[in-house]
């Protein structure tokens, strides 16, 4: 289920939304790196100003609501981008095919927003970047299938998701500067929204 056999053109044709998401992340990372080099300003500072999710204890609720989405397409460094990009590249395609491009796009963005909402209400002073909230939303969508539609996934794919989630939870707790709340919020968002999708689609075809 998660093994990718498509060539580059097939991947773009079969998974257009996923391709656009990955392209935006890469272009944004390269663009901020180029701007940092050109203007002599560290890239993290530019990202904090122009798109990162920034919450201070004095500020309270983040007033610039576009940051709830823009921060999902920015990453702290190349390793961060590579990690999330790989997860999106490998694990998202079956979900895009199952849901359709538009519903998948909404789930990705909704999960990212939910991750930042959890961050806003449960984390302290924080500067957050990355698509990991959306990635965990993808995992949450698969967990919905695993619980309520067991035949939708093969046993090996279920084991893969279970293993990744166990490792991810431990990693989120043990490793410093990892936004556990974004992961949790994204996971909840993906699980709930995929449940709503399934209920709506089932009702439509009855």
CSV table of C-alpha atoms in Angstrom, one decimal:
chain,number,residue,atom,x,y,z
A,1,UNK,CA,0.0,0.0,0.0
A,2,UNK,CA,2.8,2.4,0.8
A,3,UNK,CA,5.4,1.2,-1.7
A,4,UNK,CA,5.7,3.7,-4.5
A,5,UNK,CA,6.2,2.2,-8.0
A,6,UNK,CA,5.2,5.2,-10.0
A,7,UNK,CA,7.6,7.2,-12.2
A,8,UNK,CA,7.8,10.9,-11.8
A,9,UNK,CA,5.1,11.7,-14.4
A,10,UNK,CA,2.8,9.1,-13.1
A,11,UNK,CA,3.2,10.4,-9.5
A,12,UNK,CA,2.2,13.9,-10.6
A,13,UNK,CA,-0.8,12.6,-12.6
A,14,UNK,CA,-2.1,10.3,-9.9
A,15,UNK,CA,-1.4,12.5,-6.9
A,16,UNK,CA,-1.7,16.2,-8.0
A,17,UNK,CA,-2.4,17.7,-4.6
A,18,UNK,CA,0.4,15.8,-2.9
A,19,UNK,CA,2.8,17.0,-5.7
A,20,UNK,CA,1.7,20.6,-5.2
A,21,UNK,CA,2.2,20.3,-1.4
A,22,UNK,CA,5.7,18.9,-1.8
A,23,UNK,CA,6.6,21.5,-4.4
A,24,UNK,CA,5.4,24.4,-2.2
A,25,UNK,CA,7.5,23.1,0.7
A,26,UNK,CA,10.6,22.7,-1.4
A,27,UNK,CA,10.2,26.1,-3.2
A,28,UNK,CA,9.5,27.8,0.1
A,29,UNK,CA,12.6,26.3,1.7
A,30,UNK,CA,14.9,27.2,-1.2
A,31,UNK,CA,13.3,30.7,-1.4
A,32,UNK,CA,13.9,31.5,2.2
A,33,UNK,CA,17.5,30.1,2.0
A,34,UNK,CA,18.1,32.4,-1.0
A,35,UNK,CA,16.6,35.4,0.8
A,36,UNK,CA,18.7,34.7,3.9
A,37,UNK,CA,21.9,34.6,1.8
A,38,UNK,CA,21.0,37.7,-0.2
A,39,UNK,CA,20.0,39.9,2.7
A,40,UNK,CA,22.3,38.5,5.4
A,41,UNK,CA,19.4,37.6,7.7
A,42,UNK,CA,19.2,34.1,9.2
A,43,UNK,CA,16.5,32.0,7.5
A,44,UNK,CA,14.8,31.1,10.8
A,45,UNK,CA,14.3,34.9,11.5
A,46,UNK,CA,12.7,35.4,8.1
A,47,UNK,CA,10.4,32.4,8.6
A,48,UNK,CA,9.4,33.7,12.0
A,49,UNK,CA,8.5,37.1,10.4
A,50,UNK,CA,6.9,35.9,7.2
A,51,UNK,CA,5.0,32.7,8.0
A,52,UNK,CA,6.0,30.7,11.0
A,53,UNK,CA,3.5,30.0,13.8
A,54,UNK,CA,4.7,32.3,16.6
A,55,UNK,CA,3.0,32.4,20.0
A,56,UNK,CA,4.2,34.5,23.0
A,57,UNK,CA,2.8,34.3,26.5
A,58,UNK,CA,2.1,38.0,26.3
A,59,UNK,CA,0.4,37.8,23.0
A,60,UNK,CA,-1.9,35.0,23.8
A,61,UNK,CA,-4.0,33.8,20.8
A,62,UNK,CA,-2.1,34.2,17.5
A,63,UNK,CA,-4.0,37.1,15.7
A,64,UNK,CA,-2.5,36.4,12.2
A,65,UNK,CA,-4.7,33.5,11.3
A,66,UNK,CA,-2.9,32.8,8.0
A,67,UNK,CA,0.0,31.5,10.0
A,68,UNK,CA,-2.1,28.5,11.0
A,69,UNK,CA,-1.6,27.3,7.4
A,70,UNK,CA,1.5,29.0,6.1
A,71,UNK,CA,3.7,27.5,8.9
A,72,UNK,CA,2.9,24.0,7.6
A,73,UNK,CA,4.8,24.7,4.4
A,74,UNK,CA,7.9,26.0,6.2
A,75,UNK,CA,10.6,23.9,7.8
A,76,UNK,CA,13.4,24.6,10.2
A,77,UNK,CA,16.2,23.0,8.2
A,78,UNK,CA,16.8,20.6,5.3
A,79,UNK,CA,16.6,17.6,7.6
A,80,UNK,CA,13.2,18.7,8.9
A,81,UNK,CA,12.0,19.2,5.3
A,82,UNK,CA,13.4,15.8,4.2
A,83,UNK,CA,11.8,14.0,7.1
A,84,UNK,CA,8.3,15.5,6.6
A,85,UNK,CA,8.6,15.4,2.8
A,86,UNK,CA,9.4,11.7,2.8
A,87,UNK,CA,6.4,11.0,5.0
A,88,UNK,CA,4.1,13.0,2.7
A,89,UNK,CA,5.6,11.4,-0.4
A,90,UNK,CA,5.2,7.8,0.8
A,91,UNK,CA,2.2,7.8,3.0
A,92,UNK,CA,-0.2,10.4,1.6
A,93,UNK,CA,-0.8,9.0,-2.0
A,94,UNK,CA,-3.2,6.1,-1.0
A,95,UNK,CA,-5.2,8.6,1.0
A,96,UNK,CA,-5.4,11.1,-1.9
A,97,UNK,CA,-6.6,8.3,-4.1
A,98,UNK,CA,-9.1,7.1,-1.6
A,99,UNK,CA,-10.6,10.5,-0.7
A,100,UNK,CA,-10.0,12.3,-4.0
A,101,UNK,CA,-7.8,15.4,-4.5
A,102,UNK,CA,-10.1,18.0,-3.0
A,103,UNK,CA,-11.1,16.1,0.1
A,104,UNK,CA,-7.5,15.1,0.7
A,105,UNK,CA,-6.4,18.8,0.3
A,106,UNK,CA,-9.0,19.8,2.9
A,107,UNK,CA,-7.8,17.1,5.3
A,108,UNK,CA,-4.2,18.1,5.0
A,109,UNK,CA,-4.9,21.8,5.7
A,110,UNK,CA,-7.4,21.0,8.4
A,111,UNK,CA,-4.9,18.8,10.2
A,112,UNK,CA,-2.3,21.4,9.9
A,113,UNK,CA,-4.6,24.0,11.4
A,114,UNK,CA,-5.7,21.7,14.2
A,115,UNK,CA,-2.1,21.1,15.1
A,116,UNK,CA,-1.5,24.8,15.4
A,117,UNK,CA,-4.8,25.2,17.4
A,118,UNK,CA,-3.6,22.6,19.9
A,119,UNK,CA,-0.2,24.4,20.0
A,120,UNK,CA,-1.9,27.7,20.6
A,121,UNK,CA,-4.0,26.5,23.5
A,122,UNK,CA,-1.7,23.9,25.2
A,123,UNK,CA,1.9,24.9,24.5
A,124,UNK,CA,3.7,27.7,26.1
A,125,UNK,CA,5.8,30.3,24.3
A,126,UNK,CA,6.6,28.7,21.0
A,127,UNK,CA,7.8,29.2,17.4
A,128,UNK,CA,6.6,26.3,15.3
A,129,UNK,CA,7.3,25.3,11.8
A,130,UNK,CA,6.6,22.2,9.6
A,131,UNK,CA,4.1,19.9,8.1
A,132,UNK,CA,4.2,17.3,10.9
A,133,UNK,CA,0.7,18.3,12.1
A,134,UNK,CA,-0.6,17.5,8.7
A,135,UNK,CA,1.5,14.3,8.5
A,136,UNK,CA,0.0,13.1,11.7
A,137,UNK,CA,-3.4,14.0,10.3
A,138,UNK,CA,-2.7,11.6,7.5
A,139,UNK,CA,-1.8,8.9,10.1
A,140,UNK,CA,-5.0,9.8,12.0
A,141,UNK,CA,-7.1,9.2,8.9
A,142,UNK,CA,-5.5,5.8,8.5
A,143,UNK,CA,-6.2,4.9,12.1
A,144,UNK,CA,-9.9,5.7,11.5
A,145,UNK,CA,-9.8,3.0,8.8
A,146,UNK,CA,-7.9,0.6,11.1
A,147,UNK,CA,-10.6,1.0,13.8
A,148,UNK,CA,-13.8,1.3,11.8
A,149,UNK,CA,-13.1,-0.1,8.3
A,150,UNK,CA,-10.6,-2.8,8.9
A,151,UNK,CA,-10.8,-4.2,5.4
A,152,UNK,CA,-9.7,-0.9,3.9
A,153,UNK,CA,-6.0,-1.6,4.8
A,154,UNK,CA,-3.9,-4.8,4.5
A,155,UNK,CA,-2.2,-6.2,7.6
A,156,UNK,CA,1.3,-5.1,6.7
A,157,UNK,CA,0.1,-1.5,6.1
A,158,UNK,CA,-1.6,-1.5,9.5
A,159,UNK,CA,1.6,-2.7,11.2
A,160,UNK,CA,3.5,0.0,9.4
A,161,UNK,CA,1.2,2.8,10.7
A,162,UNK,CA,1.2,1.3,14.2
A,163,UNK,CA,5.0,1.2,14.3
A,164,UNK,CA,5.4,4.7,13.0
A,165,UNK,CA,2.9,6.1,15.6
A,166,UNK,CA,4.7,4.3,18.5
A,167,UNK,CA,8.0,5.6,17.4
A,168,UNK,CA,6.6,9.0,16.7
A,169,UNK,CA,5.0,9.4,20.1
A,170,UNK,CA,8.3,8.4,21.8
A,171,UNK,CA,10.3,10.7,19.6
A,172,UNK,CA,7.9,13.6,20.3
A,173,UNK,CA,8.2,13.1,24.0
A,174,UNK,CA,11.9,12.4,24.3
A,175,UNK,CA,13.5,14.7,21.7
A,176,UNK,CA,13.7,18.4,22.7
A,177,UNK,CA,12.0,21.1,20.5
A,178,UNK,CA,9.5,18.7,18.9
A,179,UNK,CA,6.0,20.0,19.0
A,180,UNK,CA,4.0,17.2,20.6
A,181,UNK,CA,0.8,19.3,20.6
A,182,UNK,CA,1.0,19.9,16.8
A,183,UNK,CA,1.3,16.1,16.3
A,184,UNK,CA,-1.6,15.4,18.6
A,185,UNK,CA,-3.8,18.1,17.2
A,186,UNK,CA,-3.1,17.0,13.6
A,187,UNK,CA,-3.8,13.4,14.4
A,188,UNK,CA,-7.2,14.2,16.0
A,189,UNK,CA,-8.1,16.4,13.1
A,190,UNK,CA,-7.3,13.8,10.5
A,191,UNK,CA,-9.1,11.0,12.4
A,192,UNK,CA,-12.3,13.1,12.9
A,193,UNK,CA,-12.4,14.6,9.4
A,194,UNK,CA,-11.9,11.2,7.7
A,195,UNK,CA,-14.7,9.8,9.9
A,196,UNK,CA,-17.0,12.6,8.7
A,197,UNK,CA,-15.9,12.0,5.1
A,198,UNK,CA,-16.8,8.3,5.5
A,199,UNK,CA,-20.2,9.0,7.0
A,200,UNK,CA,-21.1,11.5,4.3
A,201,UNK,CA,-19.9,9.2,1.5
A,202,UNK,CA,-21.7,6.2,3.0
A,203,UNK,CA,-24.9,8.2,3.2
A,204,UNK,CA,-24.6,9.4,-0.3
A,205,UNK,CA,-24.4,5.9,-1.8
A,206,UNK,CA,-27.1,4.3,0.2
